[in-house]
Amino acid sequence: MKIQNNSNGSFTVTFESPFSQVTVKELLEEKLLIPRKIRHFLRTKKHLQINHQLINWQSSVEKGNLISLTFDQEDYPSKAIPFGDATLVDCLYQDDHLIVVNKAEGMKTHGNEPNELALLNHVSAYVGQTCHVIHRLDMETSGAIIFAKNPFILPIMNRLLENRLIGRDYWAFANGTMTNKDQVINLPIGRHRHDRRKRIVDFKKGQRAVTRFKVLKTFDSGESLVNCRLKTGRTHQIRVHLSHLGHPIVGDPLYNEGSQGERLMLHAHRLYFRHPLTLEDISLNAKSKSFEKGLP
């Protein structure tokens, strides 16, 4: 599995097919999610090879066959962004297509203005090319986050995310002692009517939101260390659910007013998924000094 950047601005993706017998159409359309326009370009420009040979579009692709796909700039127009500071990147994993990093608290995933530097800019500087956001973490939240290193892999990873095939576990320090040590909360989340920054549990207009909470440890100070597993991915989902239960997260500036924590005590400590091009199971852990003292 590799990416080759060509002198004319195109790039070639090469990998061994991990899929059992599929047609070329099924491979491109269903497995790799390549848009129709780009599939047309691959066909008319003869930019698809199997085992270094041009093939008939009705041919089948066997597991282990070497697939080569070449994309021109008109297929995926390049979009340059300002590079940030590569030294700010704590890399957990990378290959030719993906990079997973441990985001520090207080850092935005991406900027809201064209020249605003955020983690995306720092990761792009670390990689040496423009990267792409797959999912986000709140600015106040730390932990594992994935970026795509090329536009080819982006829709494939987006589908994994939409189908809940990218698992994410968080640690949270919550106020109070939670009596139910292992519970699944299914409460819809919608926008706050008066504060655009906030979300609320909204049974009429909210979107489905499901989180599993498991208490790992309780403290004499009246706090609980909780593992939170997302079953859906709504904005502020963990923060809203814990606040609704009466156990807001320590240091949460939106849902725990008056909390004395130095930071929002929420950390994405584990991320796991099956790589869509190799079918390798990947599980990554992100450390946090803020949470190490509270682990059981």
CSV table of C-alpha atoms in Angstrom, one decimal:
chain,number,residue,atom,x,y,z
A,1,MET,CA,0.0,0.0,0.0
A,2,LYS,CA,1.6,3.2,-1.1
A,3,ILE,CA,1.1,6.7,-2.7
A,4,GLN,CA,3.4,7.9,-5.5
A,5,ASN,CA,3.3,11.6,-6.3
A,6,ASN,CA,4.1,12.1,-10.0
A,7,SER,CA,6.0,14.9,-11.6
A,8,ASN,CA,2.9,16.1,-13.5
A,9,GLY,CA,0.9,16.7,-10.3
A,10,SER,CA,-1.0,13.5,-10.4
A,11,PHE,CA,-0.7,10.7,-7.8
A,12,THR,CA,-0.9,7.0,-8.0
A,13,VAL,CA,-2.4,4.7,-5.3
A,14,THR,CA,-1.2,1.2,-5.3
A,15,PHE,CA,-2.4,-1.6,-3.0
A,16,GLU,CA,-3.2,-5.3,-2.9
A,17,SER,CA,-6.9,-6.0,-3.0
A,18,PRO,CA,-8.1,-7.3,0.4
A,19,PHE,CA,-11.5,-8.1,-1.0
A,20,SER,CA,-12.8,-11.5,-2.2
A,21,GLN,CA,-13.8,-11.7,-5.8
A,22,VAL,CA,-15.4,-8.5,-7.0
A,23,THR,CA,-16.0,-6.8,-10.3
A,24,VAL,CA,-14.1,-3.6,-11.3
A,25,LYS,CA,-17.4,-1.7,-10.9
A,26,GLU,CA,-18.0,-3.1,-7.4
A,27,LEU,CA,-14.4,-2.3,-6.4
A,28,LEU,CA,-14.6,1.3,-7.5
A,29,GLU,CA,-18.1,2.1,-6.7
A,30,GLU,CA,-19.0,0.1,-3.6
A,31,LYS,CA,-15.6,-0.6,-1.9
A,32,LEU,CA,-13.6,2.5,-2.7
A,33,LEU,CA,-16.6,5.0,-3.1
A,34,ILE,CA,-15.0,6.7,-6.1
A,35,PRO,CA,-17.4,9.3,-7.5
A,36,ARG,CA,-19.0,8.6,-10.9
A,37,LYS,CA,-17.1,11.4,-12.7
A,38,ILE,CA,-13.7,10.2,-11.5
A,39,ARG,CA,-14.6,6.6,-12.4
A,40,HIS,CA,-15.3,7.9,-15.9
A,41,PHE,CA,-11.8,9.5,-15.9
A,42,LEU,CA,-10.1,6.3,-14.7
A,43,ARG,CA,-11.8,4.4,-17.6
A,44,THR,CA,-11.3,6.9,-20.4
A,45,LYS,CA,-7.7,7.8,-19.4
A,46,LYS,CA,-6.8,4.2,-18.8
A,47,HIS,CA,-5.7,5.0,-15.3
A,48,LEU,CA,-6.6,1.7,-13.7
A,49,GLN,CA,-4.3,-1.3,-13.8
A,50,ILE,CA,-4.6,-4.7,-12.2
A,51,ASN,CA,-1.2,-6.5,-11.8
A,52,HIS,CA,0.4,-3.8,-14.0
A,53,GLN,CA,-2.0,-4.5,-16.9
A,54,LEU,CA,-4.9,-2.6,-18.4
A,55,ILE,CA,-8.0,-4.7,-17.9
A,56,ASN,CA,-11.5,-5.0,-19.3
A,57,TRP,CA,-14.0,-3.0,-17.2
A,58,GLN,CA,-16.1,-6.2,-16.8
A,59,SER,CA,-13.2,-8.1,-15.4
A,60,SER,CA,-13.2,-9.5,-11.9
A,61,VAL,CA,-10.6,-8.6,-9.2
A,62,GLU,CA,-9.2,-11.3,-7.0
A,63,LYS,CA,-8.0,-11.0,-3.5
A,64,GLY,CA,-4.3,-10.2,-3.6
A,65,ASN,CA,-4.3,-8.6,-7.0
A,66,LEU,CA,-2.2,-5.5,-7.2
A,67,ILE,CA,-4.4,-2.4,-7.9
A,68,SER,CA,-3.0,0.8,-9.3
A,69,LEU,CA,-5.1,3.9,-9.6
A,70,THR,CA,-3.8,7.2,-11.0
A,71,PHE,CA,-5.6,10.5,-10.3
A,72,ASP,CA,-5.0,13.8,-12.1
A,73,GLN,CA,-5.3,17.3,-10.6
A,74,GLU,CA,-8.7,17.7,-12.4
A,75,ASP,CA,-9.9,14.6,-10.5
A,76,TYR,CA,-9.0,15.9,-7.1
A,77,PRO,CA,-8.0,19.6,-7.4
A,78,SER,CA,-5.3,20.4,-4.9
A,79,LYS,CA,-6.1,22.9,-2.1
A,80,ALA,CA,-3.2,24.4,-0.3
A,81,ILE,CA,-3.5,25.5,3.4
A,82,PRO,CA,-1.0,27.4,5.5
A,83,PHE,CA,1.4,25.0,7.3
A,84,GLY,CA,1.6,25.3,11.1
A,85,ASP,CA,4.1,24.0,13.6
A,86,ALA,CA,5.1,20.3,13.0
A,87,THR,CA,6.6,20.1,16.5
A,88,LEU,CA,3.2,20.4,18.0
A,89,VAL,CA,2.1,17.1,16.5
A,90,ASP,CA,2.1,14.0,18.7
A,91,CYS,CA,1.8,11.2,16.1
A,92,LEU,CA,0.2,7.9,17.2
A,93,TYR,CA,0.0,6.2,13.8
A,94,GLN,CA,0.5,7.0,10.1
A,95,ASP,CA,0.7,5.2,6.7
A,96,ASP,CA,0.5,6.6,3.2
A,97,HIS,CA,-3.2,7.4,3.6
A,98,LEU,CA,-4.0,8.2,7.3
A,99,ILE,CA,-2.4,9.9,10.3
A,100,VAL,CA,-3.7,9.6,13.8
A,101,VAL,CA,-2.5,12.2,16.4
A,102,ASN,CA,-3.0,13.0,20.1
A,103,LYS,CA,-4.6,16.4,20.2
A,104,ALA,CA,-3.7,18.7,23.1
A,105,GLU,CA,-6.5,20.4,25.0
A,106,GLY,CA,-7.2,24.1,24.0
A,107,MET,CA,-6.4,23.5,20.3
A,108,LYS,CA,-9.0,23.7,17.6
A,109,THR,CA,-9.2,20.8,15.1
A,110,HIS,CA,-9.4,23.2,12.2
A,111,GLY,CA,-9.5,27.0,11.9
A,112,ASN,CA,-12.6,29.0,11.3
A,113,GLU,CA,-10.7,31.7,9.2
A,114,PRO,CA,-8.5,31.1,6.1
A,115,ASN,CA,-5.3,32.0,7.9
A,116,GLU,CA,-6.1,30.7,11.4
A,117,LEU,CA,-3.7,28.0,12.4
A,118,ALA,CA,-5.1,24.9,14.1
A,119,LEU,CA,-4.3,21.2,14.4
A,120,LEU,CA,-5.0,20.5,10.8
A,121,ASN,CA,-2.3,23.0,9.8
A,122,HIS,CA,0.2,21.5,12.2
A,123,VAL,CA,-0.6,18.0,10.9
A,124,SER,CA,-0.2,19.2,7.3
A,125,ALA,CA,3.2,20.7,8.2
A,126,TYR,CA,4.2,17.4,9.9
A,127,VAL,CA,3.2,15.3,6.8
A,128,GLY,CA,4.5,17.9,4.3
A,129,GLN,CA,1.2,18.1,2.4
A,130,THR,CA,-2.4,19.3,2.8
A,131,CYS,CA,-4.4,16.9,5.0
A,132,HIS,CA,-8.1,16.6,5.5
A,133,VAL,CA,-10.4,16.4,8.5
A,134,ILE,CA,-12.2,13.1,9.0
A,135,HIS,CA,-13.8,13.8,12.4
A,136,ARG,CA,-13.4,16.5,15.1
A,137,LEU,CA,-12.8,17.0,18.7
A,138,ASP,CA,-14.0,20.0,20.7
A,139,MET,CA,-11.3,22.6,21.3
A,140,GLU,CA,-11.3,21.8,25.0
A,141,THR,CA,-11.1,18.0,24.5
A,142,SER,CA,-7.8,16.2,24.1
A,143,GLY,CA,-7.0,12.8,22.6
A,144,ALA,CA,-6.9,10.7,19.4
A,145,ILE,CA,-8.1,12.1,16.2
A,146,ILE,CA,-7.8,10.9,12.5
A,147,PHE,CA,-6.8,12.9,9.4
A,148,ALA,CA,-6.8,11.8,5.8
A,149,LYS,CA,-3.5,12.4,3.9
A,150,ASN,CA,-5.1,12.4,0.5
A,151,PRO,CA,-8.6,13.1,-1.0
A,152,PHE,CA,-8.9,9.5,-2.2
A,153,ILE,CA,-9.2,8.0,1.2
A,154,LEU,CA,-11.5,10.7,2.6
A,155,PRO,CA,-14.9,9.5,1.5
A,156,ILE,CA,-14.0,5.9,2.4
A,157,MET,CA,-13.2,6.9,6.0
A,158,ASN,CA,-16.3,9.2,6.1
A,159,ARG,CA,-18.4,6.1,5.3
A,160,LEU,CA,-16.8,4.2,8.2
A,161,LEU,CA,-17.6,7.1,10.5
A,162,GLU,CA,-21.2,7.3,9.3
A,163,ASN,CA,-21.6,3.6,9.8
A,164,ARG,CA,-20.2,3.7,13.3
A,165,LEU,CA,-17.2,1.6,12.3
A,166,ILE,CA,-14.7,3.9,13.9
A,167,GLY,CA,-14.8,3.3,17.6
A,168,ARG,CA,-14.0,6.0,20.1
A,169,ASP,CA,-13.6,5.7,23.9
A,170,TYR,CA,-13.3,8.7,26.2
A,171,TRP,CA,-12.3,9.3,29.8
A,172,ALA,CA,-14.3,11.9,31.7
A,173,PHE,CA,-14.0,13.2,35.3
A,174,ALA,CA,-17.6,13.9,36.3
A,175,ASN,CA,-19.0,15.6,39.3
A,176,GLY,CA,-20.7,13.4,41.9
A,177,THR,CA,-20.8,9.6,42.5
A,178,MET,CA,-22.7,7.8,39.7
A,179,THR,CA,-24.7,5.0,41.3
A,180,ASN,CA,-25.4,3.2,38.1
A,181,LYS,CA,-21.9,1.9,37.2
A,182,ASP,CA,-22.7,0.7,33.7
A,183,GLN,CA,-25.5,2.3,31.7
A,184,VAL,CA,-26.5,3.2,28.1
A,185,ILE,CA,-28.1,6.6,27.7
A,186,ASN,CA,-30.4,7.1,24.7
A,187,LEU,CA,-31.4,10.8,24.8
A,188,PRO,CA,-31.9,12.9,21.6
A,189,ILE,CA,-29.8,16.1,21.4
A,190,GLY,CA,-30.7,19.3,19.7
A,191,ARG,CA,-29.6,23.0,19.6
A,192,HIS,CA,-30.1,25.3,22.5
A,193,ARG,CA,-32.7,27.9,21.6
A,194,HIS,CA,-30.9,30.8,23.2
A,195,ASP,CA,-27.2,30.0,23.1
A,196,ARG,CA,-25.8,28.8,19.8
A,197,ARG,CA,-22.7,27.4,21.4
A,198,LYS,CA,-24.7,24.9,23.5
A,199,ARG,CA,-26.7,21.7,22.9
A,200,ILE,CA,-29.5,20.3,25.0
A,201,VAL,CA,-31.5,17.1,25.4
A,202,ASP,CA,-34.5,17.8,23.1
A,203,PHE,CA,-37.2,15.1,22.9
A,204,LYS,CA,-39.2,16.9,20.1
A,205,LYS,CA,-36.5,18.1,17.7
A,206,GLY,CA,-33.3,16.4,18.8
A,207,GLN,CA,-31.3,13.8,16.9
A,208,ARG,CA,-30.8,10.3,18.2
A,209,ALA,CA,-27.8,10.2,20.6
A,210,VAL,CA,-26.5,7.1,22.4
A,211,THR,CA,-23.6,6.9,24.8
A,212,ARG,CA,-22.5,4.1,27.1
A,213,PHE,CA,-21.1,5.1,30.4
A,214,LYS,CA,-19.0,2.8,32.7
A,215,VAL,CA,-17.7,4.1,36.0
A,216,LEU,CA,-14.0,3.1,36.4
A,217,LYS,CA,-13.3,4.7,39.8
A,218,THR,CA,-14.9,7.0,42.4
A,219,PHE,CA,-13.0,9.5,44.6
A,220,ASP,CA,-13.4,10.8,48.1
A,221,SER,CA,-13.6,14.3,46.6
A,222,GLY,CA,-16.9,13.4,45.1
A,223,GLU,CA,-15.9,12.8,41.5
A,224,SER,CA,-16.1,9.8,39.2
A,225,LEU,CA,-13.8,8.6,36.5
A,226,VAL,CA,-16.0,7.4,33.7
A,227,ASN,CA,-15.3,5.6,30.4
A,228,CYS,CA,-17.6,6.9,27.7
A,229,ARG,CA,-18.2,5.0,24.4
A,230,LEU,CA,-20.0,6.8,21.6
A,231,LYS,CA,-22.6,5.0,19.7
A,232,THR,CA,-23.5,8.1,17.7
A,233,GLY,CA,-21.6,11.3,17.1
A,234,ARG,CA,-23.6,14.4,18.0
A,235,THR,CA,-21.9,17.7,18.9
A,236,HIS,CA,-21.1,17.8,22.7
A,237,GLN,CA,-22.8,14.4,23.1
A,238,ILE,CA,-20.9,13.2,26.2
A,239,ARG,CA,-20.9,16.6,27.8
A,240,VAL,CA,-24.7,17.0,27.3
A,241,HIS,CA,-25.6,13.5,28.5
A,242,LEU,CA,-23.5,13.7,31.6
A,243,SER,CA,-24.8,17.1,32.4
A,244,HIS,CA,-28.4,15.9,31.9
A,245,LEU,CA,-27.7,13.1,34.3
A,246,GLY,CA,-26.6,15.6,37.0
A,247,HIS,CA,-22.9,14.7,36.6
A,248,PRO,CA,-21.4,17.4,34.5
A,249,ILE,CA,-17.7,17.1,33.5
A,250,VAL,CA,-15.2,18.9,35.7
A,251,GLY,CA,-14.0,22.0,34.1
A,252,ASP,CA,-16.7,22.2,31.5
A,253,PRO,CA,-17.2,25.9,30.7
A,254,LEU,CA,-20.6,25.4,29.0
A,255,TYR,CA,-22.3,22.7,31.0
A,256,ASN,CA,-20.7,23.0,34.5
A,257,GLU,CA,-20.7,26.7,35.4
A,258,GLY,CA,-18.6,27.5,38.4
A,259,SER,CA,-16.4,24.3,38.1
A,260,GLN,CA,-12.9,25.0,39.3
A,261,GLY,CA,-11.1,22.6,36.9
A,262,GLU,CA,-8.2,23.9,35.0
A,263,ARG,CA,-9.5,22.3,31.8
A,264,LEU,CA,-12.4,20.3,30.5
A,265,MET,CA,-11.6,16.9,31.8
A,266,LEU,CA,-12.6,14.9,28.7
A,267,HIS,CA,-10.0,12.9,26.8
A,268,ALA,CA,-10.4,10.6,23.7
A,269,HIS,CA,-8.1,7.9,25.0
A,270,ARG,CA,-8.8,5.1,22.5
A,271,LEU,CA,-9.6,4.9,18.8
A,272,TYR,CA,-10.1,1.7,16.9
A,273,PHE,CA,-11.1,0.7,13.3
A,274,ARG,CA,-10.5,-1.7,10.5
A,275,HIS,CA,-8.3,-0.2,7.8
A,276,PRO,CA,-10.4,-0.1,4.7
A,277,LEU,CA,-7.5,-0.9,2.3
A,278,THR,CA,-5.7,-3.6,4.3
A,279,LEU,CA,-8.6,-4.8,6.6
A,280,GLU,CA,-6.0,-4.6,9.4
A,281,ASP,CA,-7.5,-4.0,12.9
A,282,ILE,CA,-6.0,-0.9,14.3
A,283,SER,CA,-6.3,0.1,18.0
A,284,LEU,CA,-4.5,3.2,19.3
A,285,ASN,CA,-4.2,4.6,22.8
A,286,ALA,CA,-3.6,8.3,23.5
A,287,LYS,CA,-2.0,9.3,26.8
A,288,SER,CA,-3.0,12.3,28.9
A,289,LYS,CA,-1.0,13.5,31.9
A,290,SER,CA,-4.2,15.1,33.3
A,291,PHE,CA,-5.8,11.7,33.6
A,292,GLU,CA,-2.9,9.4,34.6
A,293,LYS,CA,-3.3,10.2,38.3
A,294,GLY,CA,-6.9,9.1,38.3
A,295,LEU,CA,-6.6,5.8,36.5
A,296,PRO,CA,-7.5,2.7,38.5
